[in-house]
Amino acid sequence: MDVILAAAGDAFTWHALLAIVVGTWAGIIIGGLPGLGSVVGLTIFLPFTFGMDVITSMALLIGVYCGSVYGGSITAILINTPGTPQSAATTFDGYPMTQQGRVDEALGWATFASFFGGVLSCVLLIFCAPQLAKFAVNFGSVEVFALVCLAMLCIVGVSQGSTLKGLVCGMMGFFFSMVGSDPITGADRFTFGNYSLSAGLTLIPVVVGAFALSEVFVRFATRDDEAAKIPEARLRLPGLREIVRRGIELIRGSFIGSFVGALPGTGAAAAAFISYASAQKLSPRRANLGKGEPDGIIASESSNNAVTGSSFIPTLALGIPGDVVTAMMMGAMVIHGITPGVRLMADQAQTVYSLFVVLIIVNVAMLILSKPSIGLFRYLFKLPQGYVMGGIVMFSFIGAVSVRGNPLDLIVMALTGVLAYVLRRGGYPLAPLVIGMVLGPELESSLRRGLLISRGDFFAFFTHSGIASFLFVLIGLFVVWTLWSSFIQWRQHVNARADAVPSSGNRQ
Amino acid sequence: MTSIRTSGGTTRVASLTSLASLVAAALIGTSPSASAADTLDVVVPFAAGGATDIVARSFEPTFSQQLGVTSVVRNVAGASATVGTAEVANSEGNPNIIGYEPAGALTIQPSLKDLPYGPDSFTYICRTVSNPMFLMVSKSSDITSFQQLSDESQEQPFLYGSSGPGTLPHLAMAALTVNSDLKAQHVPYSGSGPAMNALAGNEIQIMADTETILENYDLRPLAVFAEHRVEGYPDVPTMQELGLPEMDFAVWQGVVAPKGISDERAQQYADACKATVESEKFKTFAEKAKAGIAYLGPDDFKAYVEQRVEANKQVLKDAGLTE
C-alpha cells in the first residue's frame, strides 16, 4: 500500500500532470489529423523526454499514445477519414451517422467508448497482468494464425452489398502487404528489381491514400457542396440509461481489445477489426451495423483504446514490447536507466505503479479534453473547403513520409489515393483493403512459421493446442452461421418478391 | 521544470526542421553540397525508439558538439536497415551526412541481397559499441550444457529463433549448426520481442543474442560467440573451449560517412567520434543501456568490417543461404 501511495505521489506532481495534459491534447490533435498517427506523434515527442525524469517522460508519451488512438476517431466520424489506421473501423458506422445528422451522438459514443476501453484495460493491467501475460505466451504462431483467420472473416461483414467486391479489395490489400522482403527467407519479392520497393509498402501511406486522399478526390469530383459540407461537430456524451443499454457492447469490445493488446505484435488496428467482426455476430442491433449504428463505433473505439493499456502487459510482465509504441516506451525507460524485463515489476515496483496511475489519469484527461479538441476541429473545418481539403492533402503527405523517412511512401500514398478513388467510384468497399493490409503480414508469417514448427503438416494446426482447436471450431461456426443467415435472407427476399408481385410497388 | 522547457524548446525546433527538411528532401531530392555546412544529418536506419536509435541519440549530442555543428537524427527505416544505409552510400562526397549503422546492414545484407551499396561505398569513421552474443536456452528447460543440447538434438532437431532472416542471431546459429553436431532449424520472428515470447511459450528452444536480452528474460547462457570469456560470465565457455572452430559474433554499431569526402573532414569525424566515445556522458549512458564500449579508429574499423564481411559471406554460403 505504501508503494501505491508513493507511486500516486510521483504521478500527481505538477510537471507529470502538465505532461499528461500537454501529451494527451497533442495526441488527440495529432491522431485526428489524417496521416499523423501514434508513431509520428511519439517520434515528435520522444526527443523532448530526454531531459525529463522518468515518470514525466512516460506521462508525456502515454498521453500522446492514448490521445492519438482516440483522436483518430474524430476525423473518421466527421469526414470519413480515419486519422489513424486504428480508427479505420470507426468510419463504418461513424460516417453514416454524420450523414444522418447524428454527429454529436457519434462523437459522444466514440469518446465514451474510448474512455471506457482505456480504463477497463488499465484495471485489467493492474490486477491481471501476470495471468494475462501467461495466457498470451500460449499464443504461438498457430494460435495467432487461427485468430487472424477469425478476424479476416469480418471482410465479408464490411463488404456492404457485394461480398465479391469486398474479397477483391481484401486480396488487393493482402497482396500490397507482400511487397518487399519475404518474412521467412528475407529475399526480395514483387519488387520488379527495383531497390526502393524492397522496403515494402507500409500501412500508413496506404491507409492515408485510401481514405484521406480519396475522400478529397471524391469531395471535389462530386461538386455537390451540400453533401460535401462538414457538419458542425459538437460532443454529446451518452446518458447513463443509454450506456447501460449498450453496456455489454462496451464490455465485449474492451475485453477483446485488452486481450489482443496483450499478444505481442498484433496491435490496435487488428483489435478494432476483430471486435467489429464480433459485434456483427453478437450485437442485438447487428442488422443496422454499417448503416449508422452506435454499436459499431463502440466495438471499434472501445477495443482500440483498450489496447493502449494492455499493450503494457507483455512489456511489464515479460519485458517484451507488444508493438512499435511500447518498444519506444521501453527505449525511453532505458534512457532513464530502467531496464525493462522480467524483473521490472519486482525491482521497480514504484515506477510501475506510477505508470498505472498515469495511464488512468491520461484516460480521464482524454475524456475532459475531448470537448475542447472537438471544438478545435469544428473551428478548423469551418474554414473554406479548399483550405480544409488542401490541409488534409498536406498532412497526408507529411504523415506518409515521416513514418520511416522513405520518399517511396509519398508515391505509394498518391497512387493508392487514385486507385482508391477509382475503386470507390466502382462501388468497391475500401475497408477490406485496409484489413488485408493490417492482417496480411501476420496471417502470412504466422502460417509459415506454424508450418516450420509443425514441419510442413498443415493438419497438425487443428490439433496443435486446445486454444487452436477452439479457435478453428469458432471459425467453422462463423462460416456456417454466415452461410445460414444469408440463406435465410435470400429465402425471405424470394418470398417477399413473390408476395410483392401482385401488390406492385410494395417492396418489403 | 525549466530544464524541460529549454530542452523541449530546442528539440521542438530540431524536430520541426527535421520535418521540414524531410519534406524538402522528398520534394527536391537531396542535393549534395561540397562544402561542410553547419547542419549534419545523422541517419539512423531504424525506426525511432529502437535499440540502435537510443544509442545513436545519446551519441549524437556530444558528437555534434565536438564537431561544432547542429545535427539532426533522421530515422530512415526499412528492409533490414538497408534503406537508410543506402541513403548514406548514395550521398557520395557529401560532407554533411553520416550513418549510425548496425552490423547487419554493413556486413551481412550486402552479401545477401542486391543492394545499391557495398563495403566500398563508405568512409569508415569508427566503431562505437560491441556486445558479444550468447547461445541461450530458457531457464525452464533442463539443458545446462552445449554437449547436452547437441546430444538431445540428435533425435528431434531443435528450433532456434531469430529477430529476422539474415540477422546476426540467425547467422550465429547458422554458423553453429554448420560447425558442430547440433541439429537445429531456423524460425524467424519480426524482432527480438516476438522471438522471446516464442521462447517463453516453448515454440522455439534456442536463441542467440546479447547480454541485454539474456539479463532481461529468464534465459540460461550455454556458450559465448567470442574469443575470450566475457566479464561477468566466468562460467560461460567460448566456442573454442567446447572444441569447436572459432566463432566470433557480436552485435556492434559504428559510424560511417559516404565515400569521396575530404581527408580533412574524415579526420574531423574520427576525432569527434573518439572524443564522444571517451566522454563521461556517453560512458554513463552505455553502462545504463548495457552497451559495451568498443572503440575502433578509422583504419581498424575498416579492416574489421572487411574481415566480418568475408566471415559472414562464408557462413551464408555454408548454411545454404547464398550460392
PDB file of C-alpha atoms in Angstrom, chain B residues 57-293:
ATOM      1  CA  ARG B  57      20.576   9.604 -29.922  1.00  0.00           C
ATOM      2  CA  SER B  58      22.882   9.517 -26.917  1.00  0.00           C
ATOM      3  CA  PHE B  59      25.915   9.604 -29.181  1.00  0.00           C
ATOM      4  CA  GLU B  60      24.726  12.451 -31.394  1.00  0.00           C
ATOM      5  CA  PRO B  61      24.690  15.475 -28.984  1.00  0.00           C
ATOM      6  CA  THR B  62      28.289  15.058 -27.828  1.00  0.00           C
ATOM      7  CA  PHE B  63      29.435  14.185 -31.340  1.00  0.00           C
ATOM      8  CA  SER B  64      27.957  17.317 -32.896  1.00  0.00           C
ATOM      9  CA  GLN B  65      29.257  19.434 -30.035  1.00  0.00           C
ATOM     10  CA  GLN B  66      32.740  18.131 -30.769  1.00  0.00           C
ATOM     11  CA  LEU B  67      32.315  18.983 -34.436  1.00  0.00           C
ATOM     12  CA  GLY B  68      30.793  22.363 -33.693  1.00  0.00           C
ATOM     13  CA  VAL B  69      27.712  21.753 -35.800  1.00  0.00           C
ATOM     14  CA  THR B  70      23.977  21.323 -35.280  1.00  0.00           C
ATOM     15  CA  SER B  71      22.947  17.789 -36.039  1.00  0.00           C
ATOM     16  CA  VAL B  72      19.616  16.156 -36.692  1.00  0.00           C
ATOM     17  CA  VAL B  73      18.911  12.471 -36.149  1.00  0.00           C
ATOM     18  CA  ARG B  74      16.862  11.183 -39.026  1.00  0.00           C
ATOM     19  CA  ASN B  75      15.270   7.732 -38.884  1.00  0.00           C
ATOM     20  CA  VAL B  76      15.153   6.117 -42.299  1.00  0.00           C
ATOM     21  CA  ALA B  77      13.871   2.624 -41.625  1.00  0.00           C
ATOM     22  CA  GLY B  78      13.078  -0.374 -43.754  1.00  0.00           C
ATOM     23  CA  ALA B  79      14.384  -3.520 -45.442  1.00  0.00           C
ATOM     24  CA  SER B  80      16.694  -4.684 -42.620  1.00  0.00           C
ATOM     25  CA  ALA B  81      18.220  -1.204 -42.231  1.00  0.00           C
ATOM     26  CA  THR B  82      19.485  -1.163 -45.816  1.00  0.00           C
ATOM     27  CA  VAL B  83      17.286   1.727 -46.976  1.00  0.00           C
ATOM     28  CA  GLY B  84      18.862   4.227 -44.586  1.00  0.00           C
ATOM     29  CA  THR B  85      22.325   2.799 -45.193  1.00  0.00           C
ATOM     30  CA  ALA B  86      21.814   3.133 -48.947  1.00  0.00           C
ATOM     31  CA  GLU B  87      20.901   6.765 -48.482  1.00  0.00           C
ATOM     32  CA  VAL B  88      24.250   7.437 -46.816  1.00  0.00           C
ATOM     33  CA  ALA B  89      26.068   5.495 -49.552  1.00  0.00           C
ATOM     34  CA  ASN B  90      24.240   7.416 -52.273  1.00  0.00           C
ATOM     35  CA  SER B  91      25.345  10.777 -50.879  1.00  0.00           C
ATOM     36  CA  GLU B  92      28.856  10.349 -52.289  1.00  0.00           C
ATOM     37  CA  GLY B  93      31.086  13.291 -51.473  1.00  0.00           C
ATOM     38  CA  ASN B  94      28.548  14.946 -49.173  1.00  0.00           C
ATOM     39  CA  PRO B  95      30.405  16.099 -46.040  1.00  0.00           C
ATOM     40  CA  ASN B  96      27.179  16.739 -44.114  1.00  0.00           C
ATOM     41  CA  ILE B  97      25.745  13.256 -43.709  1.00  0.00           C
ATOM     42  CA  ILE B  98      26.791  10.286 -41.622  1.00  0.00           C
ATOM     43  CA  GLY B  99      25.110   7.000 -40.794  1.00  0.00           C
ATOM     44  CA  TYR B 100      24.908   5.407 -37.353  1.00  0.00           C
ATOM     45  CA  GLU B 101      24.995   1.843 -38.560  1.00  0.00           C
ATOM     46  CA  PRO B 102      24.272  -1.623 -37.183  1.00  0.00           C
ATOM     47  CA  ALA B 103      26.443  -4.617 -38.006  1.00  0.00           C
ATOM     48  CA  GLY B 104      23.952  -6.357 -40.274  1.00  0.00           C
ATOM     49  CA  ALA B 105      23.453  -3.565 -42.774  1.00  0.00           C
ATOM     50  CA  LEU B 106      27.220  -3.220 -43.300  1.00  0.00           C
ATOM     51  CA  THR B 107      28.448  -6.798 -43.157  1.00  0.00           C
ATOM     52  CA  ILE B 108      25.568  -9.211 -43.873  1.00  0.00           C
ATOM     53  CA  GLN B 109      22.995  -7.618 -46.158  1.00  0.00           C
ATOM     54  CA  PRO B 110      25.468  -6.727 -48.983  1.00  0.00           C
ATOM     55  CA  SER B 111      26.279 -10.436 -49.395  1.00  0.00           C
ATOM     56  CA  LEU B 112      22.669 -11.497 -49.109  1.00  0.00           C
ATOM     57  CA  LYS B 113      20.932  -9.132 -51.484  1.00  0.00           C
ATOM     58  CA  ASP B 114      21.496  -6.997 -54.487  1.00  0.00           C
ATOM     59  CA  LEU B 115      22.000  -3.594 -52.855  1.00  0.00           C
ATOM     60  CA  PRO B 116      22.957  -0.216 -54.273  1.00  0.00           C
ATOM     61  CA  TYR B 117      25.972  -0.200 -51.934  1.00  0.00           C
ATOM     62  CA  GLY B 118      28.798  -2.460 -50.838  1.00  0.00           C
ATOM     63  CA  PRO B 119      31.630  -2.358 -48.319  1.00  0.00           C
ATOM     64  CA  ASP B 120      33.495   0.071 -50.619  1.00  0.00           C
ATOM     65  CA  SER B 121      30.749   2.694 -50.583  1.00  0.00           C
ATOM     66  CA  PHE B 122      31.773   4.256 -47.279  1.00  0.00           C
ATOM     67  CA  THR B 123      34.410   6.220 -45.460  1.00  0.00           C
ATOM     68  CA  TYR B 124      34.734   4.333 -42.185  1.00  0.00           C
ATOM     69  CA  ILE B 125      34.839   6.585 -39.137  1.00  0.00           C
ATOM     70  CA  CYS B 126      34.691   4.459 -36.018  1.00  0.00           C
ATOM     71  CA  ARG B 127      33.126   1.555 -34.219  1.00  0.00           C
ATOM     72  CA  THR B 128      31.387   2.688 -31.051  1.00  0.00           C
ATOM     73  CA  VAL B 129      29.956  -0.253 -29.148  1.00  0.00           C
ATOM     74  CA  SER B 130      30.027  -4.021 -29.426  1.00  0.00           C
ATOM     75  CA  ASN B 131      28.405  -6.791 -27.411  1.00  0.00           C
ATOM     76  CA  PRO B 132      29.263 -10.468 -27.830  1.00  0.00           C
ATOM     77  CA  MET B 133      26.420 -12.881 -28.453  1.00  0.00           C
ATOM     78  CA  PHE B 134      25.496 -15.767 -26.216  1.00  0.00           C
ATOM     79  CA  LEU B 135      23.949 -19.098 -27.048  1.00  0.00           C
ATOM     80  CA  MET B 136      21.000 -19.423 -24.719  1.00  0.00           C
ATOM     81  CA  VAL B 137      18.045 -21.576 -23.744  1.00  0.00           C
ATOM     82  CA  SER B 138      15.074 -20.941 -21.496  1.00  0.00           C
ATOM     83  CA  LYS B 139      15.734 -21.246 -17.763  1.00  0.00           C
ATOM     84  CA  SER B 140      12.756 -23.565 -17.540  1.00  0.00           C
ATOM     85  CA  SER B 141      14.476 -26.132 -19.767  1.00  0.00           C
ATOM     86  CA  ASP B 142      16.651 -28.810 -18.146  1.00  0.00           C
ATOM     87  CA  ILE B 143      19.528 -28.293 -20.580  1.00  0.00           C
ATOM     88  CA  THR B 144      22.625 -26.951 -18.864  1.00  0.00           C
ATOM     89  CA  SER B 145      25.473 -27.504 -21.322  1.00  0.00           C
ATOM     90  CA  PHE B 146      26.156 -27.312 -25.017  1.00  0.00           C
ATOM     91  CA  GLN B 147      27.024 -31.017 -25.104  1.00  0.00           C
ATOM     92  CA  GLN B 148      23.647 -31.912 -23.649  1.00  0.00           C
ATOM     93  CA  LEU B 149      21.904 -29.627 -26.134  1.00  0.00           C
ATOM     94  CA  SER B 150      23.756 -31.201 -29.013  1.00  0.00           C
ATOM     95  CA  ASP B 151      23.016 -34.752 -27.803  1.00  0.00           C
ATOM     96  CA  GLU B 152      19.326 -34.110 -27.295  1.00  0.00           C
ATOM     97  CA  SER B 153      19.018 -32.567 -30.741  1.00  0.00           C
ATOM     98  CA  GLN B 154      20.029 -35.814 -32.473  1.00  0.00           C
ATOM     99  CA  GLU B 155      16.626 -37.468 -32.177  1.00  0.00           C
ATOM    100  CA  GLN B 156      14.459 -34.467 -32.971  1.00  0.00           C
ATOM    101  CA  PRO B 157      16.126 -31.267 -34.199  1.00  0.00           C
ATOM    102  CA  PHE B 158      15.548 -28.201 -32.040  1.00  0.00           C
ATOM    103  CA  LEU B 159      14.121 -24.947 -33.359  1.00  0.00           C
ATOM    104  CA  TYR B 160      16.037 -21.717 -32.948  1.00  0.00           C
ATOM    105  CA  GLY B 161      14.536 -18.266 -33.234  1.00  0.00           C
ATOM    106  CA  SER B 162      15.940 -15.055 -34.603  1.00  0.00           C
ATOM    107  CA  SER B 163      14.884 -11.452 -34.957  1.00  0.00           C
ATOM    108  CA  GLY B 164      14.507 -11.962 -38.713  1.00  0.00           C
ATOM    109  CA  PRO B 165      16.108 -13.695 -41.660  1.00  0.00           C
ATOM    110  CA  GLY B 166      19.714 -12.622 -42.263  1.00  0.00           C
ATOM    111  CA  THR B 167      20.123 -11.021 -38.844  1.00  0.00           C
ATOM    112  CA  LEU B 168      23.051 -11.698 -36.510  1.00  0.00           C
ATOM    113  CA  PRO B 169      21.094 -14.091 -34.256  1.00  0.00           C
ATOM    114  CA  HIS B 170      20.259 -16.063 -37.400  1.00  0.00           C
ATOM    115  CA  LEU B 171      23.843 -16.079 -38.693  1.00  0.00           C
ATOM    116  CA  ALA B 172      25.420 -17.027 -35.386  1.00  0.00           C
ATOM    117  CA  MET B 173      23.131 -20.033 -35.045  1.00  0.00           C
ATOM    118  CA  ALA B 174      23.550 -20.985 -38.707  1.00  0.00           C
ATOM    119  CA  ALA B 175      27.324 -20.964 -38.214  1.00  0.00           C
ATOM    120  CA  LEU B 176      26.979 -23.079 -35.082  1.00  0.00           C
ATOM    121  CA  THR B 177      24.806 -25.731 -36.724  1.00  0.00           C
ATOM    122  CA  VAL B 178      27.214 -25.934 -39.664  1.00  0.00           C
ATOM    123  CA  ASN B 179      30.303 -26.218 -37.462  1.00  0.00           C
ATOM    124  CA  SER B 180      29.006 -28.566 -34.751  1.00  0.00           C
ATOM    125  CA  ASP B 181      26.852 -31.657 -34.349  1.00  0.00           C
ATOM    126  CA  LEU B 182      23.932 -29.573 -33.111  1.00  0.00           C
ATOM    127  CA  LYS B 183      20.818 -30.145 -35.170  1.00  0.00           C
ATOM    128  CA  ALA B 184      18.536 -27.132 -35.222  1.00  0.00           C
ATOM    129  CA  GLN B 185      16.262 -25.353 -37.661  1.00  0.00           C
ATOM    130  CA  HIS B 186      15.596 -21.677 -38.080  1.00  0.00           C
ATOM    131  CA  VAL B 187      12.284 -19.947 -37.310  1.00  0.00           C
ATOM    132  CA  PRO B 188      12.485 -16.181 -37.932  1.00  0.00           C
ATOM    133  CA  TYR B 189      10.373 -13.664 -35.998  1.00  0.00           C
ATOM    134  CA  SER B 190       9.789  -9.985 -36.568  1.00  0.00           C
ATOM    135  CA  GLY B 191      12.165  -8.796 -33.856  1.00  0.00           C
ATOM    136  CA  SER B 192      13.681  -9.999 -30.580  1.00  0.00           C
ATOM    137  CA  GLY B 193      10.455  -9.386 -28.627  1.00  0.00           C
ATOM    138  CA  PRO B 194       8.239 -11.828 -30.508  1.00  0.00           C
ATOM    139  CA  ALA B 195      11.101 -14.353 -30.542  1.00  0.00           C
ATOM    140  CA  MET B 196      11.368 -14.094 -26.752  1.00  0.00           C
ATOM    141  CA  ASN B 197       7.627 -14.627 -26.484  1.00  0.00           C
ATOM    142  CA  ALA B 198       8.009 -17.793 -28.568  1.00  0.00           C
ATOM    143  CA  LEU B 199      10.861 -18.953 -26.359  1.00  0.00           C
ATOM    144  CA  ALA B 200       8.747 -18.361 -23.237  1.00  0.00           C
ATOM    145  CA  GLY B 201       5.954 -20.421 -24.818  1.00  0.00           C
ATOM    146  CA  ASN B 202       8.428 -23.152 -25.837  1.00  0.00           C
ATOM    147  CA  GLU B 203       7.631 -22.730 -29.514  1.00  0.00           C
ATOM    148  CA  ILE B 204      11.372 -22.444 -30.057  1.00  0.00           C
ATOM    149  CA  GLN B 205      14.093 -23.743 -27.757  1.00  0.00           C
ATOM    150  CA  ILE B 206      17.280 -21.851 -28.646  1.00  0.00           C
ATOM    151  CA  MET B 207      18.208 -18.245 -29.310  1.00  0.00           C
ATOM    152  CA  ALA B 208      21.467 -16.427 -29.820  1.00  0.00           C
ATOM    153  CA  ASP B 209      21.522 -12.835 -28.616  1.00  0.00           C
ATOM    154  CA  THR B 210      23.333 -10.326 -26.434  1.00  0.00           C
ATOM    155  CA  GLU B 211      23.727  -9.804 -22.711  1.00  0.00           C
ATOM    156  CA  THR B 212      20.826  -7.306 -22.656  1.00  0.00           C
ATOM    157  CA  ILE B 213      18.407  -9.981 -23.811  1.00  0.00           C
ATOM    158  CA  LEU B 214      19.998 -12.572 -21.550  1.00  0.00           C
ATOM    159  CA  GLU B 215      19.595 -10.399 -18.471  1.00  0.00           C
ATOM    160  CA  ASN B 216      16.102  -9.182 -19.239  1.00  0.00           C
ATOM    161  CA  TYR B 217      14.467 -12.548 -19.667  1.00  0.00           C
ATOM    162  CA  ASP B 218      14.630 -15.874 -17.901  1.00  0.00           C
ATOM    163  CA  LEU B 219      17.413 -17.315 -20.000  1.00  0.00           C
ATOM    164  CA  ARG B 220      20.412 -19.559 -19.410  1.00  0.00           C
ATOM    165  CA  PRO B 221      23.655 -18.964 -21.335  1.00  0.00           C
ATOM    166  CA  LEU B 222      25.412 -22.094 -22.628  1.00  0.00           C
ATOM    167  CA  ALA B 223      28.297 -20.563 -24.557  1.00  0.00           C
ATOM    168  CA  VAL B 224      29.550 -17.273 -25.897  1.00  0.00           C
ATOM    169  CA  PHE B 225      30.393 -16.478 -29.519  1.00  0.00           C
ATOM    170  CA  ALA B 226      33.646 -14.699 -28.671  1.00  0.00           C
ATOM    171  CA  GLU B 227      37.403 -15.241 -28.466  1.00  0.00           C
ATOM    172  CA  HIS B 228      37.567 -14.914 -24.692  1.00  0.00           C
ATOM    173  CA  ARG B 229      35.190 -15.480 -21.825  1.00  0.00           C
ATOM    174  CA  VAL B 230      33.100 -12.424 -21.036  1.00  0.00           C
ATOM    175  CA  GLU B 231      33.449 -10.413 -17.886  1.00  0.00           C
ATOM    176  CA  GLY B 232      30.580 -11.156 -15.531  1.00  0.00           C
ATOM    177  CA  TYR B 233      30.041 -14.620 -17.017  1.00  0.00           C
ATOM    178  CA  PRO B 234      33.094 -16.578 -15.877  1.00  0.00           C
ATOM    179  CA  ASP B 235      31.298 -19.929 -16.182  1.00  0.00           C
ATOM    180  CA  VAL B 236      30.187 -19.492 -19.772  1.00  0.00           C
ATOM    181  CA  PRO B 237      32.685 -21.173 -22.120  1.00  0.00           C
ATOM    182  CA  THR B 238      33.705 -19.869 -25.541  1.00  0.00           C
ATOM    183  CA  MET B 239      33.022 -21.917 -28.651  1.00  0.00           C
ATOM    184  CA  GLN B 240      36.705 -22.801 -28.974  1.00  0.00           C
ATOM    185  CA  GLU B 241      36.776 -24.195 -25.453  1.00  0.00           C
ATOM    186  CA  LEU B 242      33.950 -26.507 -26.480  1.00  0.00           C
ATOM    187  CA  GLY B 243      36.219 -27.919 -29.168  1.00  0.00           C
ATOM    188  CA  LEU B 244      34.508 -26.043 -31.976  1.00  0.00           C
ATOM    189  CA  PRO B 245      36.125 -23.776 -34.559  1.00  0.00           C
ATOM    190  CA  GLU B 246      36.428 -20.130 -33.523  1.00  0.00           C
ATOM    191  CA  MET B 247      33.144 -18.315 -33.953  1.00  0.00           C
ATOM    192  CA  ASP B 248      33.060 -14.600 -33.314  1.00  0.00           C
ATOM    193  CA  PHE B 249      29.657 -12.949 -33.441  1.00  0.00           C
ATOM    194  CA  ALA B 250      28.940  -9.635 -31.810  1.00  0.00           C
ATOM    195  CA  VAL B 251      26.230  -7.005 -32.149  1.00  0.00           C
ATOM    196  CA  TRP B 252      28.105  -3.797 -32.858  1.00  0.00           C
ATOM    197  CA  GLN B 253      27.438  -0.313 -34.127  1.00  0.00           C
ATOM    198  CA  GLY B 254      29.613   2.172 -35.914  1.00  0.00           C
ATOM    199  CA  VAL B 255      29.675   5.471 -37.748  1.00  0.00           C
ATOM    200  CA  VAL B 256      30.215   5.713 -41.480  1.00  0.00           C
ATOM    201  CA  ALA B 257      30.256   8.597 -43.931  1.00  0.00           C
ATOM    202  CA  PRO B 258      29.795   8.343 -47.671  1.00  0.00           C
ATOM    203  CA  LYS B 259      32.946   7.836 -49.720  1.00  0.00           C
ATOM    204  CA  GLY B 260      34.522  10.752 -51.522  1.00  0.00           C
ATOM    205  CA  ILE B 261      34.647  13.163 -48.587  1.00  0.00           C
ATOM    206  CA  SER B 262      37.889  15.038 -47.951  1.00  0.00           C
ATOM    207  CA  ASP B 263      40.559  13.504 -45.709  1.00  0.00           C
ATOM    208  CA  GLU B 264      40.314  16.580 -43.549  1.00  0.00           C
ATOM    209  CA  ARG B 265      36.611  16.026 -42.945  1.00  0.00           C
ATOM    210  CA  ALA B 266      37.154  12.318 -42.277  1.00  0.00           C
ATOM    211  CA  GLN B 267      39.768  13.213 -39.690  1.00  0.00           C
ATOM    212  CA  GLN B 268      37.353  15.693 -38.031  1.00  0.00           C
ATOM    213  CA  TYR B 269      34.730  12.966 -37.802  1.00  0.00           C
ATOM    214  CA  ALA B 270      37.233  10.468 -36.418  1.00  0.00           C
ATOM    215  CA  ASP B 271      38.456  12.866 -33.734  1.00  0.00           C
ATOM    216  CA  ALA B 272      34.914  13.800 -32.739  1.00  0.00           C
ATOM    217  CA  CYS B 273      33.890  10.146 -32.532  1.00  0.00           C
ATOM    218  CA  LYS B 274      36.861   9.213 -30.346  1.00  0.00           C
ATOM    219  CA  ALA B 275      36.169  12.112 -28.001  1.00  0.00           C
ATOM    220  CA  THR B 276      32.485  11.225 -27.815  1.00  0.00           C
ATOM    221  CA  VAL B 277      33.038   7.561 -27.024  1.00  0.00           C
ATOM    222  CA  GLU B 278      35.522   8.543 -24.325  1.00  0.00           C
ATOM    223  CA  SER B 279      33.222  11.196 -22.827  1.00  0.00           C
ATOM    224  CA  GLU B 280      31.749  10.650 -19.369  1.00  0.00           C
ATOM    225  CA  LYS B 281      28.263  11.280 -20.652  1.00  0.00           C
ATOM    226  CA  PHE B 282      28.388   8.509 -23.209  1.00  0.00           C
ATOM    227  CA  LYS B 283      30.117   6.134 -20.807  1.00  0.00           C
ATOM    228  CA  THR B 284      27.397   6.623 -18.196  1.00  0.00           C
ATOM    229  CA  PHE B 285      24.749   6.002 -20.797  1.00  0.00           C
ATOM    230  CA  ALA B 286      26.480   2.898 -22.155  1.00  0.00           C
ATOM    231  CA  GLU B 287      26.628   1.426 -18.698  1.00  0.00           C
ATOM    232  CA  LYS B 288      22.909   2.004 -18.140  1.00  0.00           C
ATOM    233  CA  ALA B 289      21.961   0.568 -21.524  1.00  0.00           C
ATOM    234  CA  LYS B 290      24.428  -2.342 -21.190  1.00  0.00           C
ATOM    235  CA  ALA B 291      26.174  -1.333 -24.384  1.00  0.00           C
ATOM    236  CA  GLY B 292      29.824  -2.406 -24.293  1.00  0.00           C
ATOM    237  CA  ILE B 293      32.042   0.439 -25.470  1.00  0.00           C
TER     238      ILE B 293
END
